[in-house]
C-alpha positions as semicolon CSV with decimal commas, in nm:
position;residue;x (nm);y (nm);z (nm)
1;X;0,000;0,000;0,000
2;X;0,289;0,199;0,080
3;X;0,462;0,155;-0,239
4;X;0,120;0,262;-0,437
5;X;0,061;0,533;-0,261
6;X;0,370;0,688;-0,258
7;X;0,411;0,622;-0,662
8;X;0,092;0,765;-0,721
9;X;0,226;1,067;-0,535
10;X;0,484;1,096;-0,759
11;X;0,295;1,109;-1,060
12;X;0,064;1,373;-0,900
13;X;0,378;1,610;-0,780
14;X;0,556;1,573;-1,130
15;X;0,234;1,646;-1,394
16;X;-0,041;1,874;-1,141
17;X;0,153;2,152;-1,314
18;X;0,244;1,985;-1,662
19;X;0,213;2,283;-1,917
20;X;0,168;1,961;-2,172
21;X;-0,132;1,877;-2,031
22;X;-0,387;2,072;-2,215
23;X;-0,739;1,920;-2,038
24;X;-0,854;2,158;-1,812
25;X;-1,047;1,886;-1,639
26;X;-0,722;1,641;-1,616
27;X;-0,557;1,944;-1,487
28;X;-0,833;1,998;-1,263
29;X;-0,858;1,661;-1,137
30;X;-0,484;1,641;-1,048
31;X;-0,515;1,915;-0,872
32;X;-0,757;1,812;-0,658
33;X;-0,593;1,465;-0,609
34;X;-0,266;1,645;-0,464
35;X;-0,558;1,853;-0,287
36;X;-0,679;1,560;-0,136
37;X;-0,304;1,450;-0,084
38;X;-0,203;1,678;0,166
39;X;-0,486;1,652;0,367
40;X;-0,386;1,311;0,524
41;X;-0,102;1,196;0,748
42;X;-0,056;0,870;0,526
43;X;-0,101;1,034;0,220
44;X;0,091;1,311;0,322
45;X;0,407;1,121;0,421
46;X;0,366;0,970;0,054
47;X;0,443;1,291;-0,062
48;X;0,730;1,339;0,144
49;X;0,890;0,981;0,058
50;X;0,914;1,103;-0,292
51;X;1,232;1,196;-0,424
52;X;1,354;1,534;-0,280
53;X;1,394;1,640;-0,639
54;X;1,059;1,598;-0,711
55;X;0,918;1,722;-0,375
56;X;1,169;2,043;-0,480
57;X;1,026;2,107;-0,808
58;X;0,664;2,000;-0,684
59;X;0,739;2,304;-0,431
60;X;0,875;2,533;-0,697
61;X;0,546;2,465;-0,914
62;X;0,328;2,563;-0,593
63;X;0,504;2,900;-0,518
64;X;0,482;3,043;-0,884
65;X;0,329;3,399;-0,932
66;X;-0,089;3,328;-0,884
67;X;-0,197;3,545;-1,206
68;X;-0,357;3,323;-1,488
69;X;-0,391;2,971;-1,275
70;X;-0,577;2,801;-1,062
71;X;-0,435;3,005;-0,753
72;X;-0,700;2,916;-0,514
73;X;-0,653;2,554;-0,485
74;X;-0,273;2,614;-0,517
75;X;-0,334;2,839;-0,205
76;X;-0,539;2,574;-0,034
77;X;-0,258;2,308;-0,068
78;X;0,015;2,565;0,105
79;X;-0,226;2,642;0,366
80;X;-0,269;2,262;0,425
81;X;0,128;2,224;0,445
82;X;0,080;2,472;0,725
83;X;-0,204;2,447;0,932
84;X;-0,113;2,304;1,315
85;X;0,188;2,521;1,285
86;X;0,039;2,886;1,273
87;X;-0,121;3,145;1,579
88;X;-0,420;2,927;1,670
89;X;-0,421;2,768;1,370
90;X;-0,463;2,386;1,527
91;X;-0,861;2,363;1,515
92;X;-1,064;2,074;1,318
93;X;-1,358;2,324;1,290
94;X;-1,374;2,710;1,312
95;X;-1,431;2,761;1,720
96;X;-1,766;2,950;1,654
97;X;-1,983;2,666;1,442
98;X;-1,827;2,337;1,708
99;X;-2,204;2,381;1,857
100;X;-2,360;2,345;1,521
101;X;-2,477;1,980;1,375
102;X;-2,167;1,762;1,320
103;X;-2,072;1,697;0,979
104;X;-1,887;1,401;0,803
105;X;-1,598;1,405;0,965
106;X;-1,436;1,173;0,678
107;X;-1,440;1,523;0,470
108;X;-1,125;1,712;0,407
109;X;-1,173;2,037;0,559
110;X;-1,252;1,846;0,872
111;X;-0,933;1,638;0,889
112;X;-0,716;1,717;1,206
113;X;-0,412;1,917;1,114
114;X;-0,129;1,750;0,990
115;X;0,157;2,009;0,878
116;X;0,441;1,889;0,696
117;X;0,793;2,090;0,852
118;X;0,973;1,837;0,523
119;X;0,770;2,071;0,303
120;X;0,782;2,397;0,493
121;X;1,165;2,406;0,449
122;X;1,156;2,325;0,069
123;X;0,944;2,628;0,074
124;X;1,127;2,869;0,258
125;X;1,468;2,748;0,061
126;X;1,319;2,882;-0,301
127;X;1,204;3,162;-0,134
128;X;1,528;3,273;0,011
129;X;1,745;3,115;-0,250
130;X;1,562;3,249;-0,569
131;X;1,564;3,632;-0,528
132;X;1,304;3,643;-0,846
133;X;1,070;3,417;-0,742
134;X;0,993;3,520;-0,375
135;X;0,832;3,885;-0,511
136;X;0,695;3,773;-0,776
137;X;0,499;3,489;-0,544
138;X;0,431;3,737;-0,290
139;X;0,308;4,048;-0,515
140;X;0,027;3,817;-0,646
141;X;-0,051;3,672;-0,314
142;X;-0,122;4,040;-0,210
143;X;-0,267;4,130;-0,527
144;X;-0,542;3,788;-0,492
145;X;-0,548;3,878;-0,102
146;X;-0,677;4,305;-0,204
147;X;-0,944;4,170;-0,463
148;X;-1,011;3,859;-0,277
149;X;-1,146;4,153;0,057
150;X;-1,275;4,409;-0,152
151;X;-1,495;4,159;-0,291
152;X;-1,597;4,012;-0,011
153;X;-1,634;4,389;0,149
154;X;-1,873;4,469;-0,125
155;X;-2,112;4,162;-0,163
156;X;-2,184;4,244;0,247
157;X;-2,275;4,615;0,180
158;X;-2,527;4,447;-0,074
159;X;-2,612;4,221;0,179
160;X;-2,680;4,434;0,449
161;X;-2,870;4,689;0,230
162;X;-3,087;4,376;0,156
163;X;-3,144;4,268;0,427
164;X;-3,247;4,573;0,557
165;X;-3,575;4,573;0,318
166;X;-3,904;4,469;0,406
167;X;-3,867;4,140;0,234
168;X;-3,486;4,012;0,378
169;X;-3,546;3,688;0,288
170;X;-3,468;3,777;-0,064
171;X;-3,100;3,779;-0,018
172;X;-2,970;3,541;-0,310
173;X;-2,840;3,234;-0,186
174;X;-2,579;3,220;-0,449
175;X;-2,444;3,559;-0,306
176;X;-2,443;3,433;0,034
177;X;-2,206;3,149;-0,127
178;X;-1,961;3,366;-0,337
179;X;-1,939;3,588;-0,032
180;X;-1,852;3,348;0,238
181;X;-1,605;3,207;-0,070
182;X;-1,412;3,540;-0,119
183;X;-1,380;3,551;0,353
184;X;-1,236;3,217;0,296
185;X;-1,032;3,271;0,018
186;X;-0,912;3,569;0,229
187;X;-0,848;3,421;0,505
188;X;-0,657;3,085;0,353
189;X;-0,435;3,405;0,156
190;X;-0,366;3,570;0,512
191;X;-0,217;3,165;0,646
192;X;-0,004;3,188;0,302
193;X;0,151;3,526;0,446
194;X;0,221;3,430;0,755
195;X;0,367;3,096;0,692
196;X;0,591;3,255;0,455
197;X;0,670;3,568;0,730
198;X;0,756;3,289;0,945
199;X;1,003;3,067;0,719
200;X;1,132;3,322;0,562
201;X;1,093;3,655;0,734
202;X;1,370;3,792;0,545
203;X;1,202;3,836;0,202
204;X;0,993;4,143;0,412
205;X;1,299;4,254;0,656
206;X;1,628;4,243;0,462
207;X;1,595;4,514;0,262
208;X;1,953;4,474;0,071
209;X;1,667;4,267;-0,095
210;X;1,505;4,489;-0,390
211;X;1,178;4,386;-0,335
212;X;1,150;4,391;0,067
213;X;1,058;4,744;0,183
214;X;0,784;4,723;-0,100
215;X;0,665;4,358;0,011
216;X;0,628;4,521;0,388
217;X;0,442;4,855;0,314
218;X;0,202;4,649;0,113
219;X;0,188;4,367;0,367
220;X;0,127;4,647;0,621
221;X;-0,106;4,819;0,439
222;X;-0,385;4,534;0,394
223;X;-0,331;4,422;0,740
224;X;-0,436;4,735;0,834
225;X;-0,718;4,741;0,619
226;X;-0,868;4,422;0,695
227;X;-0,825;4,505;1,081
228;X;-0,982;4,814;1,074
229;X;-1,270;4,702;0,862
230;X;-1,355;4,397;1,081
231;X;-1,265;4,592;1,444
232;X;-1,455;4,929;1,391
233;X;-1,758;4,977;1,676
234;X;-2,060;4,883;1,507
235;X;-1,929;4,834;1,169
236;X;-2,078;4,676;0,843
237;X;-1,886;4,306;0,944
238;X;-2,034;4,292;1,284
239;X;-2,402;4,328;1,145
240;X;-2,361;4,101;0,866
241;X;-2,253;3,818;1,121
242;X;-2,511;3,890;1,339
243;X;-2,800;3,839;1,093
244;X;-2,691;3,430;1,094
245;X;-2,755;3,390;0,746
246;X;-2,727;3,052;0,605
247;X;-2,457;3,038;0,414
248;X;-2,209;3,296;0,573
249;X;-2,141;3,102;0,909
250;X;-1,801;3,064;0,813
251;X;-1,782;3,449;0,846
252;X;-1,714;3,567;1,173
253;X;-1,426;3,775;1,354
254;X;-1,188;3,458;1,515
255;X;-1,067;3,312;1,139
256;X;-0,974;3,639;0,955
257;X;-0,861;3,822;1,338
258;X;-0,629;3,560;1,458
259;X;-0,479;3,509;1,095
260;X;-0,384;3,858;1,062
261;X;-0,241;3,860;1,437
262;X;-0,034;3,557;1,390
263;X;0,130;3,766;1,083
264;X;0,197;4,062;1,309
265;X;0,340;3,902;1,611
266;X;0,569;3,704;1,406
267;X;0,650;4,033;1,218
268;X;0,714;4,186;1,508
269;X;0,912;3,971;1,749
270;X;1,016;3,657;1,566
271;X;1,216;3,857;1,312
272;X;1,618;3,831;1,328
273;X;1,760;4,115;1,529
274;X;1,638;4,457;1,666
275;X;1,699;4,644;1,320
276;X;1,444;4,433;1,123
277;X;1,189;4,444;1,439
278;X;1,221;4,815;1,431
279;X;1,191;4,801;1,062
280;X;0,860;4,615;1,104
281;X;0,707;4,875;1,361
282;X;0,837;5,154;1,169
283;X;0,649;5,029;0,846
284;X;0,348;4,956;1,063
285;X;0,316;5,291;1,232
286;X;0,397;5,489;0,899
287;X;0,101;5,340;0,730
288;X;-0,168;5,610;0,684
289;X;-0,450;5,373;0,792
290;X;-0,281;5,226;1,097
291;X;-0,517;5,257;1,406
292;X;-0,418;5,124;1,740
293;X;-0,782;5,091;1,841
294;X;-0,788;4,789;1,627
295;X;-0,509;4,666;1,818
296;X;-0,649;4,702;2,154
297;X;-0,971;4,522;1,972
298;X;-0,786;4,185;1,972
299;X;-0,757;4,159;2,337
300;X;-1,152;4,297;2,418
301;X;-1,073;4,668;2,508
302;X;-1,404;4,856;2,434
303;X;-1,344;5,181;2,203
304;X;-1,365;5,475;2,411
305;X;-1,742;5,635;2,354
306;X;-1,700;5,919;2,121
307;X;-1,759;6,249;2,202
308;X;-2,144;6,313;2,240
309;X;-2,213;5,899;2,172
310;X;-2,340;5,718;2,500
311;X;-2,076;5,444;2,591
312;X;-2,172;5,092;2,505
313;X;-2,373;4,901;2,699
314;X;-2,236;4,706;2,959
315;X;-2,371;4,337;2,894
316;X;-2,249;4,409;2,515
317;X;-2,023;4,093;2,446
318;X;-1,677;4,218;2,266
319;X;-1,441;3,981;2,089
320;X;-1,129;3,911;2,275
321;X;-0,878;3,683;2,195
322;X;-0,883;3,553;2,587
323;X;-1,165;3,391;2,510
324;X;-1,027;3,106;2,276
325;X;-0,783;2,978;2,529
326;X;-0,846;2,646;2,425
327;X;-0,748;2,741;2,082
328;X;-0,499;3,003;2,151
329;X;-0,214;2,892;2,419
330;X;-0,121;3,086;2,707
331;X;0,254;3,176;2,510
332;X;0,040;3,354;2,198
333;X;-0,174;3,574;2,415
334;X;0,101;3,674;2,617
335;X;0,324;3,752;2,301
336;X;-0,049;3,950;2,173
337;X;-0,017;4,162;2,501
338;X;0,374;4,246;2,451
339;X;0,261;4,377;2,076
340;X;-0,062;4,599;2,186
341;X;0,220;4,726;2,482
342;X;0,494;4,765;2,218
343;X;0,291;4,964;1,972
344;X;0,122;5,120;2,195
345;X;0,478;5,315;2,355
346;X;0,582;5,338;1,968
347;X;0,302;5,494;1,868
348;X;0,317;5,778;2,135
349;X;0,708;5,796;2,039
350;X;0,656;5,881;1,681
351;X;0,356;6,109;1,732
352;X;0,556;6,306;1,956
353;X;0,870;6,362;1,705
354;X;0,664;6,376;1,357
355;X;0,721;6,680;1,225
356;X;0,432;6,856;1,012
357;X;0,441;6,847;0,620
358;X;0,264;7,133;0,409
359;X;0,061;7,004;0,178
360;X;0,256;7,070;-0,123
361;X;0,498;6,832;0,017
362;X;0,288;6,530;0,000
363;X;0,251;6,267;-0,245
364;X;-0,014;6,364;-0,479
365;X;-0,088;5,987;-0,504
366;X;-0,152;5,888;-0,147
367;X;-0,122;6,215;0,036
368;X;-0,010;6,005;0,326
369;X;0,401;6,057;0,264
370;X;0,618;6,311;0,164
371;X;0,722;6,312;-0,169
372;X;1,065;6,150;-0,237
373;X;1,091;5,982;-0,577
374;X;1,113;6,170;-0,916
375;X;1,018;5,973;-1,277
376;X;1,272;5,960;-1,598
377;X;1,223;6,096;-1,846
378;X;0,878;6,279;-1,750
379;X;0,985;6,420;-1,446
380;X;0,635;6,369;-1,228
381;X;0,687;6,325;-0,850
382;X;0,546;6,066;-0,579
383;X;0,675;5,885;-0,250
384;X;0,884;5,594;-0,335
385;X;0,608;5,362;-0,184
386;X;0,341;5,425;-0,468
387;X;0,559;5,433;-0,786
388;X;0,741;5,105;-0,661
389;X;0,412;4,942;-0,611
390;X;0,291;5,063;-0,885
391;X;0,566;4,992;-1,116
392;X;0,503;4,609;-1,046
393;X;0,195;4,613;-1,253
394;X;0,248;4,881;-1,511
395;X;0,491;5,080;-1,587
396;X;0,320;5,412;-1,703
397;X;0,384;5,719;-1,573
398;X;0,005;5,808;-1,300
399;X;0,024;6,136;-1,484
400;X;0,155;6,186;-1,805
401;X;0,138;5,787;-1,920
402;X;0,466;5,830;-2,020
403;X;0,673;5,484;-2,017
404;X;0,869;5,567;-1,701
405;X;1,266;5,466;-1,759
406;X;1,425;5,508;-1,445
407;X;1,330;5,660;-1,081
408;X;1,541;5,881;-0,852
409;X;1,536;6,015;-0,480
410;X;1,403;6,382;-0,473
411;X;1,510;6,652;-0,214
412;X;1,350;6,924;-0,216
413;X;1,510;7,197;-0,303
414;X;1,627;7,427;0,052
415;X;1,500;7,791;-0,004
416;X;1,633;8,079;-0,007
């Protein structure tokens, strides 16, 4: 049985990616076999008794750039390889739906986790090795991760505006599905990020790396997003997940809260050294849309009432992370309160020695940073943080749509 299994792994690892193969339901159908693969232990170490060539190219096949494949179930194999090994990431069922009815517990998505540390370090050896492939991977994991949330941040405005009419039953049931898809899909991206901050926390921290200091403003950026979006006092998120609709029950704060925290601690104290720990913090804190309220969320403090507001109600249930402690260990919450503490003093810090800048001075892009790169040949301005994301994707000038040759630092000029 052995033998068969671990043969039929082989042929699974060497073809799931075979440009040859033309069938897009063969290619589908290995896909889902490998799928299927990973999900259990015997199966698993099938995969891993394969020649370390093979598991090494299999690897190399999983981590290319996301654009024009099937990314998702790509994504859902890595996040297989990881789960049991991420910030209360050990679960057989999302905390919040273990009272529901139980399920077939011979399915995939409720197999017990079952990481694989053989594959992990295949992983995280392309990604340091290969200087090419780790941003090009990790640009279109961010890129699927920003459409992946807007999505799913739209289709609940439509369902909340629905379900606000007279006749809420109405809301489509195929909605429901393609919006508790795009949550998952979000949060399954987020596990993706943080496995790879935690192999190979260099690709964001060493920035003698081209790509890093881009790779952490953007990581920063749509961590911040996605907190403050599911955190904010009697936001759009916490409606939609009190309604109960069938359909959405995967939706709810723990999934997409602790995935995003497990990124951020490991950002921000499993990182090599002071310098790149700083560096993380620094990034963090710059970030126009970072909110230390959201922070403070994770571990149950109540926003302060606003000015005018009455303060919430007492009995009012908030999320805390405290709650989960037999899904969160004692080591992660305490590492959860040394970040809100840590931010919280480096926040004060850099409010206090920020200097003012006019308006004139700020990116016309972002208006969040000074300017500080100028374009060849067209000579536009921005902060080095929107043309270099930018220039990923295209490489037309924002302005002029001039083909933009080269990019320097800009000074502005002392006066007189």
């Amino acid at each position: 049985v052995e033998h068969t299994l671990t043969h039929l792994a082989a042929i699974l690892a060497k073809h799931f990616a075979d440009s040859r193969i033309v069938g897009t339901d063969i290619r589908d159908s290995l896909m889902q076999a490998l799928a299927s693969y990973v999900c259990y232990p015997h199966s698993l170490q099938a995969v891993e008794r394969i020649p370390e060539e093979q598991r090494i190219s299999m690897m190399k096949n999983l981590l290319a750039p996301y654009e024009q494949r099937p990314w998702a179930q790509t994504n859902w194999i890595l996040v297989r390889l990881w789960r049991g090994c991420g910030f209360g990431y050990r679960y057989t069922r999302l905390p919040h739906l273990l009272k529901t009815k139980p399920e077939d517990a011979n399915l995939p998505s409720l197999q017990k986790p079952c990481p694989s540390t053989l594959l992990q370090k295949h992983m995280a050896d392309l990604l340091r090795s290969d200087r090419e492939m780790a941003p090009s991977f990790l640009n279109s994991v961010l890129n699927q991760l920003n459409w992946a949330f807007s999505e799913f941040i739209g289709m609940i405005q439509e369902i909340q505006q629905a379900a606000e009419r007279l006749e809420r039953n109405f809301v489509d049931s195929r909605q429901l599905k393609v919006c508790a898809t795009c949550f998952d899909l979000s949060v399954s991206l987020l596990r993706v990020l943080e496995m790879t901050v935690t192999l190979a926390p260099e690709i964001f921290l060493d920035w003698s790396r081209p790509s890093s200091e881009l790779l952490l403003r953007r990581l920063a950026q749509l961590l911040n997003q996605v907190l403050n979006r599911v955190t904010a006092e009697r936001n759009l998120f916490d409606r939609v997940v009190n309604l109960r609709l069938p359909g959405l029950e995967s939706v709810d704060h723990y999934p997409i809260l602790v995935a995003v925290t497990g990124i951020l601690v490991r950002l921000l104290f499993h990182s090599r050294g002071p310098t790149t720990e700083n560096r993380a913090t620094a990034v963090l804190l710059a970030d126009p849309c970072f909110q230390l309220r959201s922070i403070q969320y994770l571990l149950g403090h109540a926003e302060p009432s606003l000015l005018g507001m009455a303060p919430p109600s007492a009995d009012k249930k908030h999320f805390s992370l405290q709650t989960y402690t037999d899904y969160i260990s004692r080591e992660e919450l305490a590492k959860v309160e040394q970040m809100l503490s840590h931010l919280n003093e480096e926040s004060k810090q850099a409010a206090a020695s920020t200097l003012p800048t006019s308006e004139e001075d700020l990116c016309p892009i972002c208006y969040a940073h000074p300017i500080s790169a100028v374009f060849k040949p067209c000579s536009h301005k921005s902060c080095k943080a929107c043309i270099n994301q930018h220039l990923m994707n295209n490489k037309d000038c924002f302005f002029c749509k001039a083909t933009i040759m080269g990019v320097d630092d800009y000074t502005k000029p002392a006066t007189s």
